[in-house]
Amino acid sequence: MFAEERQEKILEMLKVNKRVSNTELIKKFGVSGTTIRIDLTELEQKGLLSRTHGGAILKEDPVYGEDSISSRREKNKEEKECIAKKARAQIEDGDTILLDSGTTALDLAELLKDIHNLTVITNDLQIALKLQKYSEIHLILLGGRVRTSFECTVGGMGIRALEELSVDKVFMTTNALSLQKGATTPNLDNAEIKREMMKIGNQRYLLCDSSKIGTKTVCSFAEIEEFDVIITDDKISKELKDSIEKLHIEVI
């Protein structure tokens, strides 16, 4: 197991139990105490946990940064594919939809080629390149400034275009999701266009793998109650799922 994978699992354990011990982690992962101490130190430096004598506790309201698209493509790949399949089941022939930028949305785009008379609006360059191949898909690519490491457009040009549009369903992505701060992203320009995307949908779906739930980044673009449905993977804890459903949001 790579260090990144092990550290993700440590964070998952902390989200459920709030604290872990070095002994528990050594036994679970079959690695040395030195390796675990390095993992915990790196996670502490990222602001995700606090070291304690003999272990660590979950840091209250940790703030996450933004990884480039290329670094996110293989991260939680099975979970993202699961989410994409669930989202595909929500789309019908003749729909007009918006696809936000992101790797999970790209996985969803891969599944749309058999839908008839589908109109797709997106600001994601890779999604646009994928969907322009299919004659049954009517594609609208939002203009604007390109975030080169993130393969999407942002800025006033796209926001003004969105003001003139409406869709049946929006499929949003997020860097983090918390009950208190809602859906967040580290980039202000990204947050601004996401807010406008939220306004144009009759139904609002959030594509969010379970590792992001219970975390936050800097810029909020939607309260959690603004979503009709949160589509996540099967690793979401019962406690988190119940907490979201109490807000009258469907979790699938």
PDB file of C-alpha atoms in Angstrom:
ATOM      1  CA  MET A   1       0.000   0.000   0.000  1.00  0.00           C
ATOM      2  CA  PHE A   2       1.311   3.442  -0.923  1.00  0.00           C
ATOM      3  CA  ALA A   3       1.717   6.087   1.777  1.00  0.00           C
ATOM      4  CA  GLU A   4      -1.022   8.235   0.192  1.00  0.00           C
ATOM      5  CA  GLU A   5      -3.518   5.364   0.316  1.00  0.00           C
ATOM      6  CA  ARG A   6      -2.604   4.558   3.924  1.00  0.00           C
ATOM      7  CA  GLN A   7      -2.996   8.188   4.951  1.00  0.00           C
ATOM      8  CA  GLU A   8      -6.428   8.374   3.315  1.00  0.00           C
ATOM      9  CA  LYS A   9      -7.510   5.325   5.310  1.00  0.00           C
ATOM     10  CA  ILE A  10      -6.168   6.876   8.516  1.00  0.00           C
ATOM     11  CA  LEU A  11      -8.338   9.930   7.857  1.00  0.00           C
ATOM     12  CA  GLU A  12     -11.352   7.680   7.202  1.00  0.00           C
ATOM     13  CA  MET A  13     -10.793   6.002  10.568  1.00  0.00           C
ATOM     14  CA  LEU A  14     -10.559   9.395  12.257  1.00  0.00           C
ATOM     15  CA  LYS A  15     -13.815  10.591  10.692  1.00  0.00           C
ATOM     16  CA  VAL A  16     -15.592   7.639  12.283  1.00  0.00           C
ATOM     17  CA  ASN A  17     -13.773   7.281  15.612  1.00  0.00           C
ATOM     18  CA  LYS A  18     -12.372  10.816  16.115  1.00  0.00           C
ATOM     19  CA  ARG A  19      -9.083   9.371  17.449  1.00  0.00           C
ATOM     20  CA  VAL A  20      -6.603   6.614  16.647  1.00  0.00           C
ATOM     21  CA  SER A  21      -3.593   5.155  18.438  1.00  0.00           C
ATOM     22  CA  ASN A  22      -0.203   4.334  16.958  1.00  0.00           C
ATOM     23  CA  THR A  23      -0.587   0.732  18.149  1.00  0.00           C
ATOM     24  CA  GLU A  24      -3.939   0.403  16.380  1.00  0.00           C
ATOM     25  CA  LEU A  25      -2.491   1.757  13.120  1.00  0.00           C
ATOM     26  CA  ILE A  26       0.625  -0.403  13.258  1.00  0.00           C
ATOM     27  CA  LYS A  27      -1.549  -3.500  13.678  1.00  0.00           C
ATOM     28  CA  LYS A  28      -4.042  -2.510  10.956  1.00  0.00           C
ATOM     29  CA  PHE A  29      -1.501  -1.650   8.256  1.00  0.00           C
ATOM     30  CA  GLY A  30       1.316  -4.018   9.214  1.00  0.00           C
ATOM     31  CA  VAL A  31       3.970  -1.304   9.119  1.00  0.00           C
ATOM     32  CA  SER A  32       6.534  -0.006  11.590  1.00  0.00           C
ATOM     33  CA  GLY A  33       5.974   2.615  14.236  1.00  0.00           C
ATOM     34  CA  THR A  34       8.342   4.917  12.370  1.00  0.00           C
ATOM     35  CA  THR A  35       6.193   4.699   9.223  1.00  0.00           C
ATOM     36  CA  ILE A  36       3.042   5.539  11.169  1.00  0.00           C
ATOM     37  CA  ARG A  37       4.723   8.478  12.883  1.00  0.00           C
ATOM     38  CA  ILE A  38       5.791   9.818   9.465  1.00  0.00           C
ATOM     39  CA  ASP A  39       2.210   9.438   8.170  1.00  0.00           C
ATOM     40  CA  LEU A  40       0.756  11.274  11.152  1.00  0.00           C
ATOM     41  CA  THR A  41       3.350  14.021  10.933  1.00  0.00           C
ATOM     42  CA  GLU A  42       2.596  14.608   7.234  1.00  0.00           C
ATOM     43  CA  LEU A  43      -1.149  14.705   7.893  1.00  0.00           C
ATOM     44  CA  GLU A  44      -0.615  17.112  10.785  1.00  0.00           C
ATOM     45  CA  GLN A  45       1.469  19.390   8.561  1.00  0.00           C
ATOM     46  CA  LYS A  46      -1.431  19.484   6.103  1.00  0.00           C
ATOM     47  CA  GLY A  47      -3.744  20.588   8.922  1.00  0.00           C
ATOM     48  CA  LEU A  48      -5.861  17.426   8.847  1.00  0.00           C
ATOM     49  CA  LEU A  49      -5.226  16.043  12.338  1.00  0.00           C
ATOM     50  CA  SER A  50      -3.523  16.835  15.631  1.00  0.00           C
ATOM     51  CA  ARG A  51      -0.820  14.546  17.025  1.00  0.00           C
ATOM     52  CA  THR A  52      -1.262  13.304  20.584  1.00  0.00           C
ATOM     53  CA  HIS A  53       0.903  11.189  22.850  1.00  0.00           C
ATOM     54  CA  GLY A  54       0.644   7.728  21.271  1.00  0.00           C
ATOM     55  CA  GLY A  55      -1.705   8.625  18.432  1.00  0.00           C
ATOM     56  CA  ALA A  56      -3.778  11.391  16.839  1.00  0.00           C
ATOM     57  CA  ILE A  57      -7.182  13.061  16.953  1.00  0.00           C
ATOM     58  CA  LEU A  58      -9.247  14.516  14.134  1.00  0.00           C
ATOM     59  CA  LYS A  59      -8.669  18.235  13.784  1.00  0.00           C
ATOM     60  CA  GLU A  60     -11.873  20.192  14.149  1.00  0.00           C
ATOM     61  CA  ASP A  61     -13.014  21.654  10.814  1.00  0.00           C
ATOM     62  CA  PRO A  62      -9.892  20.761   8.798  1.00  0.00           C
ATOM     63  CA  VAL A  63      -9.283  22.877   5.694  1.00  0.00           C
ATOM     64  CA  TYR A  64      -8.186  21.062   2.517  1.00  0.00           C
ATOM     65  CA  GLY A  65      -6.284  22.457  -0.449  1.00  0.00           C
ATOM     66  CA  GLU A  66      -6.677  21.773  -4.154  1.00  0.00           C
ATOM     67  CA  ASP A  67      -4.916  19.059  -6.126  1.00  0.00           C
ATOM     68  CA  SER A  68      -4.461  19.352  -9.887  1.00  0.00           C
ATOM     69  CA  ILE A  69      -6.713  17.339 -12.190  1.00  0.00           C
ATOM     70  CA  SER A  70      -3.863  15.033 -13.208  1.00  0.00           C
ATOM     71  CA  SER A  71      -3.132  14.140  -9.574  1.00  0.00           C
ATOM     72  CA  ARG A  72      -6.825  13.432  -8.886  1.00  0.00           C
ATOM     73  CA  ARG A  73      -7.524  11.117 -11.827  1.00  0.00           C
ATOM     74  CA  GLU A  74      -6.509   7.878 -10.111  1.00  0.00           C
ATOM     75  CA  LYS A  75      -7.547   8.917  -6.612  1.00  0.00           C
ATOM     76  CA  ASN A  76     -10.596   7.005  -5.312  1.00  0.00           C
ATOM     77  CA  LYS A  77     -11.140   5.756  -8.869  1.00  0.00           C
ATOM     78  CA  GLU A  78     -13.526   2.917  -7.975  1.00  0.00           C
ATOM     79  CA  GLU A  79     -15.643   5.234  -5.834  1.00  0.00           C
ATOM     80  CA  LYS A  80     -15.871   7.812  -8.616  1.00  0.00           C
ATOM     81  CA  GLU A  81     -16.915   5.173 -11.141  1.00  0.00           C
ATOM     82  CA  CYS A  82     -19.615   3.986  -8.721  1.00  0.00           C
ATOM     83  CA  ILE A  83     -20.902   7.562  -8.365  1.00  0.00           C
ATOM     84  CA  ALA A  84     -20.878   8.079 -12.146  1.00  0.00           C
ATOM     85  CA  LYS A  85     -23.027   4.974 -12.685  1.00  0.00           C
ATOM     86  CA  LYS A  86     -25.550   6.166 -10.102  1.00  0.00           C
ATOM     87  CA  ALA A  87     -25.662   9.603 -11.728  1.00  0.00           C
ATOM     88  CA  ARG A  88     -26.104   8.109 -15.203  1.00  0.00           C
ATOM     89  CA  ALA A  89     -29.308   6.444 -13.960  1.00  0.00           C
ATOM     90  CA  GLN A  90     -30.765   9.908 -13.286  1.00  0.00           C
ATOM     91  CA  ILE A  91     -30.402  11.100 -16.907  1.00  0.00           C
ATOM     92  CA  GLU A  92     -33.040  10.417 -19.582  1.00  0.00           C
ATOM     93  CA  ASP A  93     -33.406  10.869 -23.324  1.00  0.00           C
ATOM     94  CA  GLY A  94     -34.194  14.502 -24.150  1.00  0.00           C
ATOM     95  CA  ASP A  95     -32.730  15.972 -20.971  1.00  0.00           C
ATOM     96  CA  THR A  96     -30.809  19.209 -20.817  1.00  0.00           C
ATOM     97  CA  ILE A  97     -28.076  18.929 -18.205  1.00  0.00           C
ATOM     98  CA  LEU A  98     -25.058  20.796 -16.883  1.00  0.00           C
ATOM     99  CA  LEU A  99     -21.862  18.964 -16.009  1.00  0.00           C
ATOM    100  CA  ASP A 100     -19.494  20.760 -13.658  1.00  0.00           C
ATOM    101  CA  SER A 101     -15.760  20.246 -14.134  1.00  0.00           C
ATOM    102  CA  GLY A 102     -13.928  17.438 -12.373  1.00  0.00           C
ATOM    103  CA  THR A 103     -12.801  13.838 -12.608  1.00  0.00           C
ATOM    104  CA  THR A 104     -16.087  12.346 -11.366  1.00  0.00           C
ATOM    105  CA  ALA A 105     -18.029  14.404 -13.902  1.00  0.00           C
ATOM    106  CA  LEU A 106     -15.661  13.155 -16.604  1.00  0.00           C
ATOM    107  CA  ASP A 107     -16.410   9.575 -15.547  1.00  0.00           C
ATOM    108  CA  LEU A 108     -20.112  10.408 -15.916  1.00  0.00           C
ATOM    109  CA  ALA A 109     -19.527  11.900 -19.371  1.00  0.00           C
ATOM    110  CA  GLU A 110     -18.003   8.572 -20.441  1.00  0.00           C
ATOM    111  CA  LEU A 111     -21.405   6.940 -19.852  1.00  0.00           C
ATOM    112  CA  LEU A 112     -23.581   9.341 -21.874  1.00  0.00           C
ATOM    113  CA  LYS A 113     -22.930   8.210 -25.444  1.00  0.00           C
ATOM    114  CA  ASP A 114     -26.064   6.026 -25.641  1.00  0.00           C
ATOM    115  CA  ILE A 115     -28.510   8.771 -24.581  1.00  0.00           C
ATOM    116  CA  HIS A 116     -30.633  10.305 -27.347  1.00  0.00           C
ATOM    117  CA  ASN A 117     -31.205  14.029 -27.888  1.00  0.00           C
ATOM    118  CA  LEU A 118     -29.177  15.081 -24.849  1.00  0.00           C
ATOM    119  CA  THR A 119     -28.040  18.672 -24.398  1.00  0.00           C
ATOM    120  CA  VAL A 120     -24.963  19.129 -22.198  1.00  0.00           C
ATOM    121  CA  ILE A 121     -23.554  22.413 -20.913  1.00  0.00           C
ATOM    122  CA  THR A 122     -20.088  22.287 -19.363  1.00  0.00           C
ATOM    123  CA  ASN A 123     -17.001  24.342 -18.581  1.00  0.00           C
ATOM    124  CA  ASP A 124     -14.751  21.267 -18.550  1.00  0.00           C
ATOM    125  CA  LEU A 125     -12.413  20.960 -21.538  1.00  0.00           C
ATOM    126  CA  GLN A 126     -11.917  17.196 -21.260  1.00  0.00           C
ATOM    127  CA  ILE A 127     -15.666  16.595 -20.989  1.00  0.00           C
ATOM    128  CA  ALA A 128     -16.226  18.745 -24.072  1.00  0.00           C
ATOM    129  CA  LEU A 129     -13.585  16.839 -26.049  1.00  0.00           C
ATOM    130  CA  LYS A 130     -15.229  13.570 -25.045  1.00  0.00           C
ATOM    131  CA  LEU A 131     -18.832  14.541 -25.820  1.00  0.00           C
ATOM    132  CA  GLN A 132     -18.258  16.391 -29.109  1.00  0.00           C
ATOM    133  CA  LYS A 133     -17.743  12.983 -30.765  1.00  0.00           C
ATOM    134  CA  TYR A 134     -21.378  11.912 -30.312  1.00  0.00           C
ATOM    135  CA  SER A 135     -24.041  13.043 -32.779  1.00  0.00           C
ATOM    136  CA  GLU A 136     -26.910  12.598 -30.297  1.00  0.00           C
ATOM    137  CA  ILE A 137     -25.334  15.014 -27.818  1.00  0.00           C
ATOM    138  CA  HIS A 138     -25.786  18.762 -28.317  1.00  0.00           C
ATOM    139  CA  LEU A 139     -22.815  20.360 -26.586  1.00  0.00           C
ATOM    140  CA  ILE A 140     -22.456  23.889 -25.209  1.00  0.00           C
ATOM    141  CA  LEU A 141     -18.960  24.756 -23.935  1.00  0.00           C
ATOM    142  CA  LEU A 142     -18.838  27.755 -21.612  1.00  0.00           C
ATOM    143  CA  GLY A 143     -16.168  30.288 -22.517  1.00  0.00           C
ATOM    144  CA  GLY A 144     -13.834  32.174 -20.232  1.00  0.00           C
ATOM    145  CA  ARG A 145     -10.327  32.056 -18.832  1.00  0.00           C
ATOM    146  CA  VAL A 146      -8.810  28.563 -18.801  1.00  0.00           C
ATOM    147  CA  ARG A 147      -7.419  27.227 -15.522  1.00  0.00           C
ATOM    148  CA  THR A 148      -4.658  25.308 -17.255  1.00  0.00           C
ATOM    149  CA  SER A 149      -3.808  22.827 -14.494  1.00  0.00           C
ATOM    150  CA  PHE A 150      -7.508  22.139 -13.953  1.00  0.00           C
ATOM    151  CA  GLU A 151      -8.729  21.969 -17.586  1.00  0.00           C
ATOM    152  CA  CYS A 152     -11.795  24.160 -17.115  1.00  0.00           C
ATOM    153  CA  THR A 153     -12.990  27.699 -17.828  1.00  0.00           C
ATOM    154  CA  VAL A 154     -13.893  30.327 -15.236  1.00  0.00           C
ATOM    155  CA  GLY A 155     -14.672  34.033 -15.187  1.00  0.00           C
ATOM    156  CA  GLY A 156     -17.289  36.542 -16.255  1.00  0.00           C
ATOM    157  CA  MET A 157     -17.784  35.266 -19.804  1.00  0.00           C
ATOM    158  CA  GLY A 158     -19.062  31.907 -18.603  1.00  0.00           C
ATOM    159  CA  ILE A 159     -21.070  33.427 -15.772  1.00  0.00           C
ATOM    160  CA  ARG A 160     -22.865  35.790 -18.176  1.00  0.00           C
ATOM    161  CA  ALA A 161     -23.668  32.860 -20.484  1.00  0.00           C
ATOM    162  CA  LEU A 162     -25.148  30.890 -17.596  1.00  0.00           C
ATOM    163  CA  GLU A 163     -27.466  33.781 -16.763  1.00  0.00           C
ATOM    164  CA  GLU A 164     -29.232  33.131 -20.083  1.00  0.00           C
ATOM    165  CA  LEU A 165     -29.540  29.348 -19.656  1.00  0.00           C
ATOM    166  CA  SER A 166     -31.661  26.841 -17.751  1.00  0.00           C
ATOM    167  CA  VAL A 167     -31.387  23.055 -17.506  1.00  0.00           C
ATOM    168  CA  ASP A 168     -33.346  20.117 -16.190  1.00  0.00           C
ATOM    169  CA  LYS A 169     -30.499  18.863 -14.005  1.00  0.00           C
ATOM    170  CA  VAL A 170     -27.146  20.149 -12.801  1.00  0.00           C
ATOM    171  CA  PHE A 171     -24.454  17.697 -11.725  1.00  0.00           C
ATOM    172  CA  MET A 172     -22.004  19.524  -9.484  1.00  0.00           C
ATOM    173  CA  THR A 173     -18.659  18.375  -8.109  1.00  0.00           C
ATOM    174  CA  THR A 174     -16.895  19.596  -4.987  1.00  0.00           C
ATOM    175  CA  ASN A 175     -13.538  19.476  -3.241  1.00  0.00           C
ATOM    176  CA  ALA A 176     -15.169  19.090   0.167  1.00  0.00           C
ATOM    177  CA  LEU A 177     -18.583  18.885   1.844  1.00  0.00           C
ATOM    178  CA  SER A 178     -19.583  19.629   5.414  1.00  0.00           C
ATOM    179  CA  LEU A 179     -22.899  20.092   7.183  1.00  0.00           C
ATOM    180  CA  GLN A 180     -21.794  23.498   8.443  1.00  0.00           C
ATOM    181  CA  LYS A 181     -20.051  25.009   5.388  1.00  0.00           C
ATOM    182  CA  GLY A 182     -21.770  23.098   2.595  1.00  0.00           C
ATOM    183  CA  ALA A 183     -19.938  22.443  -0.671  1.00  0.00           C
ATOM    184  CA  THR A 184     -16.588  24.217  -0.906  1.00  0.00           C
ATOM    185  CA  THR A 185     -13.674  24.751  -3.273  1.00  0.00           C
ATOM    186  CA  PRO A 186     -10.247  26.313  -2.668  1.00  0.00           C
ATOM    187  CA  ASN A 187     -10.472  28.687  -5.673  1.00  0.00           C
ATOM    188  CA  LEU A 188     -12.569  31.883  -5.660  1.00  0.00           C
ATOM    189  CA  ASP A 189     -13.035  31.976  -9.452  1.00  0.00           C
ATOM    190  CA  ASN A 190     -14.222  28.376  -9.391  1.00  0.00           C
ATOM    191  CA  ALA A 191     -16.636  29.128  -6.561  1.00  0.00           C
ATOM    192  CA  GLU A 192     -18.161  32.039  -8.490  1.00  0.00           C
ATOM    193  CA  ILE A 193     -18.998  30.028 -11.599  1.00  0.00           C
ATOM    194  CA  LYS A 194     -20.250  27.097  -9.502  1.00  0.00           C
ATOM    195  CA  ARG A 195     -22.696  29.425  -7.717  1.00  0.00           C
ATOM    196  CA  GLU A 196     -24.116  30.487 -11.068  1.00  0.00           C
ATOM    197  CA  MET A 197     -24.341  26.855 -12.207  1.00  0.00           C
ATOM    198  CA  MET A 198     -26.419  26.045  -9.129  1.00  0.00           C
ATOM    199  CA  LYS A 199     -28.982  28.688 -10.075  1.00  0.00           C
ATOM    200  CA  ILE A 200     -29.930  27.276 -13.474  1.00  0.00           C
ATOM    201  CA  GLY A 201     -30.993  23.732 -12.549  1.00  0.00           C
ATOM    202  CA  ASN A 202     -34.483  22.479 -11.771  1.00  0.00           C
ATOM    203  CA  GLN A 203     -32.844  19.555  -9.956  1.00  0.00           C
ATOM    204  CA  ARG A 204     -29.439  19.839  -8.304  1.00  0.00           C
ATOM    205  CA  TYR A 205     -27.219  16.785  -7.820  1.00  0.00           C
ATOM    206  CA  LEU A 206     -23.868  16.706  -6.033  1.00  0.00           C
ATOM    207  CA  LEU A 207     -21.286  14.101  -7.061  1.00  0.00           C
ATOM    208  CA  CYS A 208     -19.151  13.605  -3.970  1.00  0.00           C
ATOM    209  CA  ASP A 209     -17.080  10.619  -2.894  1.00  0.00           C
ATOM    210  CA  SER A 210     -17.329   9.768   0.785  1.00  0.00           C
ATOM    211  CA  SER A 211     -13.729  10.782   1.574  1.00  0.00           C
ATOM    212  CA  LYS A 212     -14.724  14.439   1.014  1.00  0.00           C
ATOM    213  CA  ILE A 213     -17.712  14.410   3.360  1.00  0.00           C
ATOM    214  CA  GLY A 214     -16.964  16.032   6.696  1.00  0.00           C
ATOM    215  CA  THR A 215     -14.203  18.252   5.263  1.00  0.00           C
ATOM    216  CA  LYS A 216     -14.074  21.820   3.970  1.00  0.00           C
ATOM    217  CA  THR A 217     -11.972  24.160   1.861  1.00  0.00           C
ATOM    218  CA  VAL A 218     -11.904  27.950   1.735  1.00  0.00           C
ATOM    219  CA  CYS A 219     -14.706  29.096  -0.619  1.00  0.00           C
ATOM    220  CA  SER A 220     -18.300  27.957  -0.172  1.00  0.00           C
ATOM    221  CA  PHE A 221     -20.458  27.793  -3.299  1.00  0.00           C
ATOM    222  CA  ALA A 222     -23.610  26.111  -1.964  1.00  0.00           C
ATOM    223  CA  GLU A 223     -25.261  25.244   1.333  1.00  0.00           C
ATOM    224  CA  ILE A 224     -25.825  21.527   1.681  1.00  0.00           C
ATOM    225  CA  GLU A 225     -29.610  22.108   1.735  1.00  0.00           C
ATOM    226  CA  GLU A 226     -29.460  23.551  -1.780  1.00  0.00           C
ATOM    227  CA  PHE A 227     -28.917  20.078  -3.238  1.00  0.00           C
ATOM    228  CA  ASP A 228     -31.823  17.789  -3.987  1.00  0.00           C
ATOM    229  CA  VAL A 229     -29.667  14.652  -4.172  1.00  0.00           C
ATOM    230  CA  ILE A 230     -26.158  13.776  -3.031  1.00  0.00           C
ATOM    231  CA  ILE A 231     -24.661  10.927  -5.025  1.00  0.00           C
ATOM    232  CA  THR A 232     -21.814   9.217  -3.197  1.00  0.00           C
ATOM    233  CA  ASP A 233     -20.152   5.824  -2.915  1.00  0.00           C
ATOM    234  CA  ASP A 234     -21.018   2.891  -0.689  1.00  0.00           C
ATOM    235  CA  LYS A 235     -18.291   3.726   1.842  1.00  0.00           C
ATOM    236  CA  ILE A 236     -20.231   6.588   3.408  1.00  0.00           C
ATOM    237  CA  SER A 237     -20.801   5.893   7.097  1.00  0.00           C
ATOM    238  CA  LYS A 238     -24.335   5.371   8.381  1.00  0.00           C
ATOM    239  CA  GLU A 239     -23.879   8.288  10.769  1.00  0.00           C
ATOM    240  CA  LEU A 240     -22.977  10.733   7.999  1.00  0.00           C
ATOM    241  CA  LYS A 241     -25.742   9.459   5.730  1.00  0.00           C
ATOM    242  CA  ASP A 242     -28.329   9.799   8.492  1.00  0.00           C
ATOM    243  CA  SER A 243     -27.149  13.324   9.303  1.00  0.00           C
ATOM    244  CA  ILE A 244     -27.578  14.424   5.677  1.00  0.00           C
ATOM    245  CA  GLU A 245     -30.944  12.724   5.233  1.00  0.00           C
ATOM    246  CA  LYS A 246     -32.259  14.543   8.322  1.00  0.00           C
ATOM    247  CA  LEU A 247     -31.940  17.701   6.221  1.00  0.00           C
ATOM    248  CA  HIS A 248     -34.429  16.185   3.719  1.00  0.00           C
ATOM    249  CA  ILE A 249     -31.728  15.532   1.118  1.00  0.00           C
ATOM    250  CA  GLU A 250     -31.740  12.216  -0.715  1.00  0.00           C
ATOM    251  CA  VAL A 251     -28.481  10.283  -0.498  1.00  0.00           C
ATOM    252  CA  ILE A 252     -27.882   7.596  -3.114  1.00  0.00           C
TER     253      ILE A 252
END
